[in-house]
mmCIF file of C-alpha atoms and ligand atoms in Angstrom:
data_model
loop_
_atom_site.group_PDB
_atom_site.id
_atom_site.type_symbol
_atom_site.label_atom_id
_atom_site.label_comp_id
_atom_site.label_asym_id
_atom_site.label_seq_id
_atom_site.Cartn_x
_atom_site.Cartn_y
_atom_site.Cartn_z
ATOM 1 C CA UNK A 1206 130.927 90.335 76.890
ATOM 2 C CA UNK A 1207 128.202 91.037 79.375
ATOM 3 C CA UNK A 1208 124.674 90.308 78.289
ATOM 4 C CA UNK A 1209 122.185 93.178 78.316
ATOM 5 C CA UNK A 1210 119.652 93.754 81.055
ATOM 6 C CA UNK A 1211 116.228 92.887 79.664
ATOM 7 C CA UNK A 1212 112.987 94.771 80.068
ATOM 8 C CA UNK A 1213 110.452 92.223 78.884
ATOM 9 C CA UNK A 1214 107.222 93.599 77.451
ATOM 10 C CA UNK A 1215 104.207 91.783 76.064
ATOM 11 C CA UNK A 1216 100.443 91.558 76.182
ATOM 12 C CA UNK A 1217 98.556 89.067 78.328
ATOM 13 C CA UNK A 1218 98.682 85.778 76.447
ATOM 14 C CA UNK A 1219 101.755 86.738 74.403
ATOM 15 C CA UNK A 1220 103.859 84.084 76.148
ATOM 16 C CA UNK A 1221 105.862 86.366 78.422
ATOM 17 C CA UNK A 1222 106.052 83.841 81.268
ATOM 18 C CA UNK A 1223 107.251 81.102 78.938
ATOM 19 C CA UNK A 1224 109.942 83.328 77.445
ATOM 20 C CA UNK A 1225 111.072 84.584 80.843
ATOM 21 C CA UNK A 1226 111.586 80.972 81.965
ATOM 22 C CA UNK A 1227 113.691 80.277 78.869
ATOM 23 C CA UNK A 1228 115.755 83.437 79.345
ATOM 24 C CA UNK A 1229 116.504 82.381 82.922
ATOM 25 C CA UNK A 1230 118.241 79.343 81.435
ATOM 26 C CA UNK A 1231 120.691 81.766 79.794
ATOM 27 C CA UNK A 1232 121.790 82.824 83.276
ATOM 28 C CA UNK A 1233 119.390 85.670 83.993
ATOM 29 C CA UNK A 1234 117.648 86.523 87.233
ATOM 30 C CA UNK A 1235 113.908 86.969 86.853
ATOM 31 C CA UNK A 1236 112.674 90.044 88.709
ATOM 32 C CA UNK A 1237 109.064 89.749 89.773
ATOM 33 C CA UNK A 1238 108.055 92.800 91.779
ATOM 34 C CA UNK A 1239 105.297 90.767 93.434
ATOM 35 C CA UNK A 1240 107.808 88.223 94.759
ATOM 36 C CA UNK A 1241 110.177 90.983 95.899
ATOM 37 C CA UNK A 1242 107.374 92.724 97.776
ATOM 38 C CA UNK A 1243 106.477 89.540 99.640
ATOM 39 C CA UNK A 1244 110.106 88.735 100.433
ATOM 40 C CA UNK A 1245 110.804 92.248 101.729
ATOM 41 C CA UNK A 1246 107.781 92.130 104.044
ATOM 42 C CA UNK A 1247 108.974 88.789 105.364
ATOM 43 C CA UNK A 1248 112.455 90.218 106.038
ATOM 44 C CA UNK A 1249 110.748 92.939 108.124
ATOM 45 C CA UNK A 1250 113.275 95.528 106.918
ATOM 46 C CA UNK A 1251 112.336 99.206 107.208
ATOM 47 C CA UNK A 1252 111.229 99.098 103.602
ATOM 48 C CA UNK A 1253 109.310 95.882 104.227
ATOM 49 C CA UNK A 1254 107.486 97.492 107.146
ATOM 50 C CA UNK A 1255 106.621 100.519 105.027
ATOM 51 C CA UNK A 1256 105.223 98.252 102.305
ATOM 52 C CA UNK A 1257 103.247 96.257 104.833
ATOM 53 C CA UNK A 1258 101.731 99.475 106.220
ATOM 54 C CA UNK A 1259 100.706 100.630 102.739
ATOM 55 C CA UNK A 1260 99.113 97.301 101.886
ATOM 56 C CA UNK A 1261 97.548 97.017 105.336
ATOM 57 C CA UNK A 1262 95.898 100.416 104.819
ATOM 58 C CA UNK A 1263 94.542 99.223 101.504
ATOM 59 C CA UNK A 1264 96.815 101.550 99.552
ATOM 60 C CA UNK A 1265 98.714 100.831 96.373
ATOM 61 C CA UNK A 1266 102.453 100.555 96.610
ATOM 62 C CA UNK A 1267 103.629 103.736 94.903
ATOM 63 C CA UNK A 1268 106.184 103.834 92.101
ATOM 64 C CA UNK A 1269 109.034 105.201 94.192
ATOM 65 C CA UNK A 1270 108.610 102.456 96.783
ATOM 66 C CA UNK A 1271 108.795 99.833 94.047
ATOM 67 C CA UNK A 1272 111.950 101.491 92.765
ATOM 68 C CA UNK A 1273 113.432 101.482 96.281
ATOM 69 C CA UNK A 1274 112.585 97.807 96.460
ATOM 70 C CA UNK A 1275 114.420 97.111 93.208
ATOM 71 C CA UNK A 1276 117.344 99.209 94.371
ATOM 72 C CA UNK A 1277 117.585 97.172 97.568
ATOM 73 C CA UNK A 1278 117.439 93.805 95.866
ATOM 74 C CA UNK A 1279 119.325 93.920 92.626
ATOM 75 C CA UNK A 1280 122.809 94.746 91.537
ATOM 76 C CA UNK A 1281 123.232 95.215 87.811
ATOM 77 C CA UNK A 1282 127.000 95.190 88.142
ATOM 78 C CA UNK A 1283 126.834 91.619 89.340
ATOM 79 C CA UNK A 1284 124.368 89.975 87.006
ATOM 80 C CA UNK A 1285 121.778 90.184 84.292
ATOM 81 C CA UNK A 1286 118.112 90.661 85.103
ATOM 82 C CA UNK A 1287 114.765 90.320 83.371
ATOM 83 C CA UNK A 1288 112.334 93.048 84.393
ATOM 84 C CA UNK A 1289 108.885 91.565 83.969
ATOM 85 C CA UNK A 1290 105.658 93.371 84.806
ATOM 86 C CA UNK A 1291 107.545 96.594 85.451
ATOM 87 C CA UNK A 1292 107.428 99.240 84.011
ATOM 88 C CA UNK A 1293 103.693 99.473 83.394
ATOM 89 C CA UNK A 1294 103.688 103.201 82.658
ATOM 90 C CA UNK A 1295 105.948 105.638 80.867
ATOM 91 C CA UNK A 1296 106.676 107.344 84.187
ATOM 92 C CA UNK A 1297 107.845 104.024 85.635
ATOM 93 C CA UNK A 1298 109.972 103.428 82.534
ATOM 94 C CA UNK A 1299 111.686 106.786 83.037
ATOM 95 C CA UNK A 1300 112.247 106.086 86.735
ATOM 96 C CA UNK A 1301 113.646 102.624 86.018
ATOM 97 C CA UNK A 1302 116.048 104.170 83.569
ATOM 98 C CA UNK A 1303 117.235 106.989 85.820
ATOM 99 C CA UNK A 1304 117.462 105.049 89.066
ATOM 100 C CA UNK A 1305 118.272 101.467 88.178
ATOM 101 C CA UNK A 1306 119.417 100.896 84.619
ATOM 102 C CA UNK A 1307 121.419 104.131 84.307
ATOM 103 C CA UNK A 1308 124.382 103.430 82.053
ATOM 104 C CA UNK A 1309 124.027 99.647 82.004
ATOM 105 C CA UNK A 1310 123.637 97.902 78.680
ATOM 106 C CA UNK A 1311 119.907 97.181 78.351
ATOM 107 C CA UNK A 1312 117.240 96.279 75.823
ATOM 108 C CA UNK A 1313 113.468 96.444 75.906
ATOM 109 C CA UNK A 1314 112.163 93.317 74.216
ATOM 110 C CA UNK A 1315 108.556 93.466 73.029
ATOM 111 C CA UNK A 1316 106.774 90.213 72.213
ATOM 112 C CA UNK A 1317 105.000 91.394 69.117
ATOM 113 C CA UNK A 1318 101.738 89.706 68.212
ATOM 114 C CA UNK A 1319 98.502 91.202 66.980
ATOM 115 C CA UNK A 1320 96.181 91.943 69.876
ATOM 116 C CA UNK A 1321 93.184 90.695 67.859
ATOM 117 C CA UNK A 1322 95.020 87.409 67.424
ATOM 118 C CA UNK A 1323 95.587 87.251 71.187
ATOM 119 C CA UNK A 1324 91.937 87.921 71.923
ATOM 120 C CA UNK A 1325 90.987 85.043 69.634
ATOM 121 C CA UNK A 1326 93.614 82.774 71.221
ATOM 122 C CA UNK A 1327 92.415 83.458 74.747
ATOM 123 C CA UNK A 1328 88.705 83.288 73.937
ATOM 124 C CA UNK A 1329 89.228 79.904 72.276
ATOM 125 C CA UNK A 1330 91.425 78.545 75.048
ATOM 126 C CA UNK A 1331 90.212 75.529 77.006
ATOM 127 C CA UNK A 1332 92.016 73.995 79.954
ATOM 128 C CA UNK A 1333 91.736 70.427 81.214
ATOM 129 C CA UNK A 1334 90.261 70.312 84.693
ATOM 130 C CA UNK A 1335 92.253 67.136 85.365
ATOM 131 C CA UNK A 1336 95.825 67.558 84.111
ATOM 132 C CA UNK A 1337 95.830 71.296 83.169
ATOM 133 C CA UNK A 1338 96.710 70.588 79.533
ATOM 134 C CA UNK A 1339 95.842 73.643 77.424
ATOM 135 C CA UNK A 1340 93.849 73.370 74.211
ATOM 136 C CA UNK A 1341 92.751 75.854 71.611
ATOM 137 C CA UNK A 1342 89.585 75.330 69.611
ATOM 138 C CA UNK A 1343 91.199 76.826 66.513
ATOM 139 C CA UNK A 1344 94.734 75.494 66.314
ATOM 140 C CA UNK A 1345 94.842 72.742 68.926
ATOM 141 C CA UNK A 1346 91.362 71.289 69.390
ATOM 142 C CA UNK A 1347 90.836 68.135 71.456
ATOM 143 C CA UNK A 1348 90.039 64.999 69.439
ATOM 144 C CA UNK A 1349 86.662 64.761 71.149
ATOM 145 C CA UNK A 1350 84.796 67.990 71.902
ATOM 146 C CA UNK A 1351 85.076 69.065 75.526
ATOM 147 C CA UNK A 1352 87.276 66.127 76.551
ATOM 148 C CA UNK A 1353 91.003 66.025 77.304
ATOM 149 C CA UNK A 1354 93.035 63.822 74.909
ATOM 150 C CA UNK A 1355 95.506 62.973 77.651
ATOM 151 C CA UNK A 1356 93.425 62.129 80.697
ATOM 152 C CA UNK A 1357 89.807 62.060 79.520
ATOM 153 C CA UNK A 1358 88.596 64.707 81.989
ATOM 154 C CA UNK A 1359 86.391 67.625 80.970
ATOM 155 C CA UNK A 1360 87.761 70.861 79.495
ATOM 156 C CA UNK A 1361 87.059 74.136 81.230
ATOM 157 C CA UNK A 1362 86.495 77.562 79.725
ATOM 158 C CA UNK A 1363 87.638 80.117 82.293
ATOM 159 C CA UNK A 1364 85.047 82.737 83.114
ATOM 160 C CA UNK A 1365 87.605 85.531 82.578
ATOM 161 C CA UNK A 1366 88.263 84.278 79.065
ATOM 162 C CA UNK A 1367 85.038 85.623 77.583
ATOM 163 C CA UNK A 1368 85.289 87.956 74.619
ATOM 164 C CA UNK A 1369 84.214 91.151 76.385
ATOM 165 C CA UNK A 1370 86.554 90.778 79.364
ATOM 166 C CA UNK A 1371 89.514 89.826 77.200
ATOM 167 C CA UNK A 1372 88.909 92.636 74.707
ATOM 168 C CA UNK A 1373 88.724 95.070 77.597
ATOM 169 C CA UNK A 1374 91.994 93.744 79.065
ATOM 170 C CA UNK A 1375 93.678 94.216 75.661
ATOM 171 C CA UNK A 1376 92.345 97.757 75.271
ATOM 172 C CA UNK A 1377 93.799 98.670 78.653
ATOM 173 C CA UNK A 1378 97.089 97.012 77.711
ATOM 174 C CA UNK A 1379 97.299 98.915 74.424
ATOM 175 C CA UNK A 1380 96.759 102.231 76.162
ATOM 176 C CA UNK A 1381 99.552 101.412 78.609
ATOM 177 C CA UNK A 1382 102.051 99.911 76.207
ATOM 178 C CA UNK A 1383 102.029 102.425 73.342
ATOM 179 C CA UNK A 1384 103.755 105.228 75.280
ATOM 180 C CA UNK A 1385 106.222 102.743 76.788
ATOM 181 C CA UNK A 1386 107.169 101.421 73.357
ATOM 182 C CA UNK A 1387 107.511 104.969 72.065
ATOM 183 C CA UNK A 1388 109.779 105.795 75.002
ATOM 184 C CA UNK A 1389 112.146 102.870 74.396
ATOM 185 C CA UNK A 1390 112.061 103.470 70.654
ATOM 186 C CA UNK A 1391 113.257 107.028 71.182
ATOM 187 C CA UNK A 1392 116.042 105.783 73.425
ATOM 188 C CA UNK A 1393 117.117 103.262 70.780
ATOM 189 C CA UNK A 1394 116.489 100.408 73.214
ATOM 190 C CA UNK A 1395 113.459 98.755 71.625
ATOM 191 C CA UNK A 1396 113.688 95.312 70.004
ATOM 192 C CA UNK A 1397 110.473 93.787 68.695
ATOM 193 C CA UNK A 1398 110.380 90.041 68.257
ATOM 194 C CA UNK A 1399 107.722 88.172 66.331
ATOM 195 C CA UNK A 1400 105.736 86.237 68.921
ATOM 196 C CA UNK A 1401 103.000 85.098 66.560
ATOM 197 C CA UNK A 1402 104.459 81.743 65.447
ATOM 198 C CA UNK A 1403 105.533 79.569 68.371
ATOM 199 C CA UNK A 1404 107.566 79.895 71.600
ATOM 200 C CA UNK A 1405 110.743 78.363 70.134
ATOM 201 C CA UNK A 1406 110.807 80.781 67.218
ATOM 202 C CA UNK A 1407 110.280 83.679 69.604
ATOM 203 C CA UNK A 1408 113.067 82.495 71.867
ATOM 204 C CA UNK A 1409 115.530 82.110 68.977
ATOM 205 C CA UNK A 1410 115.068 85.790 68.184
ATOM 206 C CA UNK A 1411 115.509 86.756 71.819
ATOM 207 C CA UNK A 1412 118.683 84.694 72.129
ATOM 208 C CA UNK A 1413 120.092 86.403 69.070
ATOM 209 C CA UNK A 1414 119.479 89.813 70.636
ATOM 210 C CA UNK A 1415 120.950 88.731 73.977
ATOM 211 C CA UNK A 1416 124.052 87.168 72.499
ATOM 212 C CA UNK A 1417 124.809 89.768 69.844
HETATM 213 ZN ZN1 LIG B 880 93.765 66.244 80.948
#
């Protein structure tokens, strides 16, 4: 039985990238609109030229152009895809449905974790400047403050990871995601998975959805 197309939804820091990489191992193609945009420009197709003009003029690539890009590059009859980073609005969700997903079997998987928890995770995150190992002051602190356990180099707190910036990013996310979740809920497509424990537990739930 064919696996469902996946629309992967989750807040910054919810582990979306990690889960997408695991889902790819199940035989999925990962659709990153950013990568598709770059590839299309490189191909210099008509669409690629149009995109290049928009970007060159400092304009945003509009929704319909992104949809055209998806249309040109994917074939749901031939494989299973993970849509990641798109849709970002309810309008985009509707367009994706009408123009791409249509009658295909599809689920919207939401990586469910409290946004307050995510803010705390990100604010307490420290990254090794040497080997990029990631620490967390609350649940994975280094043995010696400010020093990497693995390579002994100093730990870095990214400037963007301060409380105000992160809280603001989450507020924006919440405003965007609520109508999208409501949309998929109404369509009976929404599956929420608990993403608060660890990546393996999250993935087990996703695999169950995909293989059921
Ligand atoms: Zn290190």
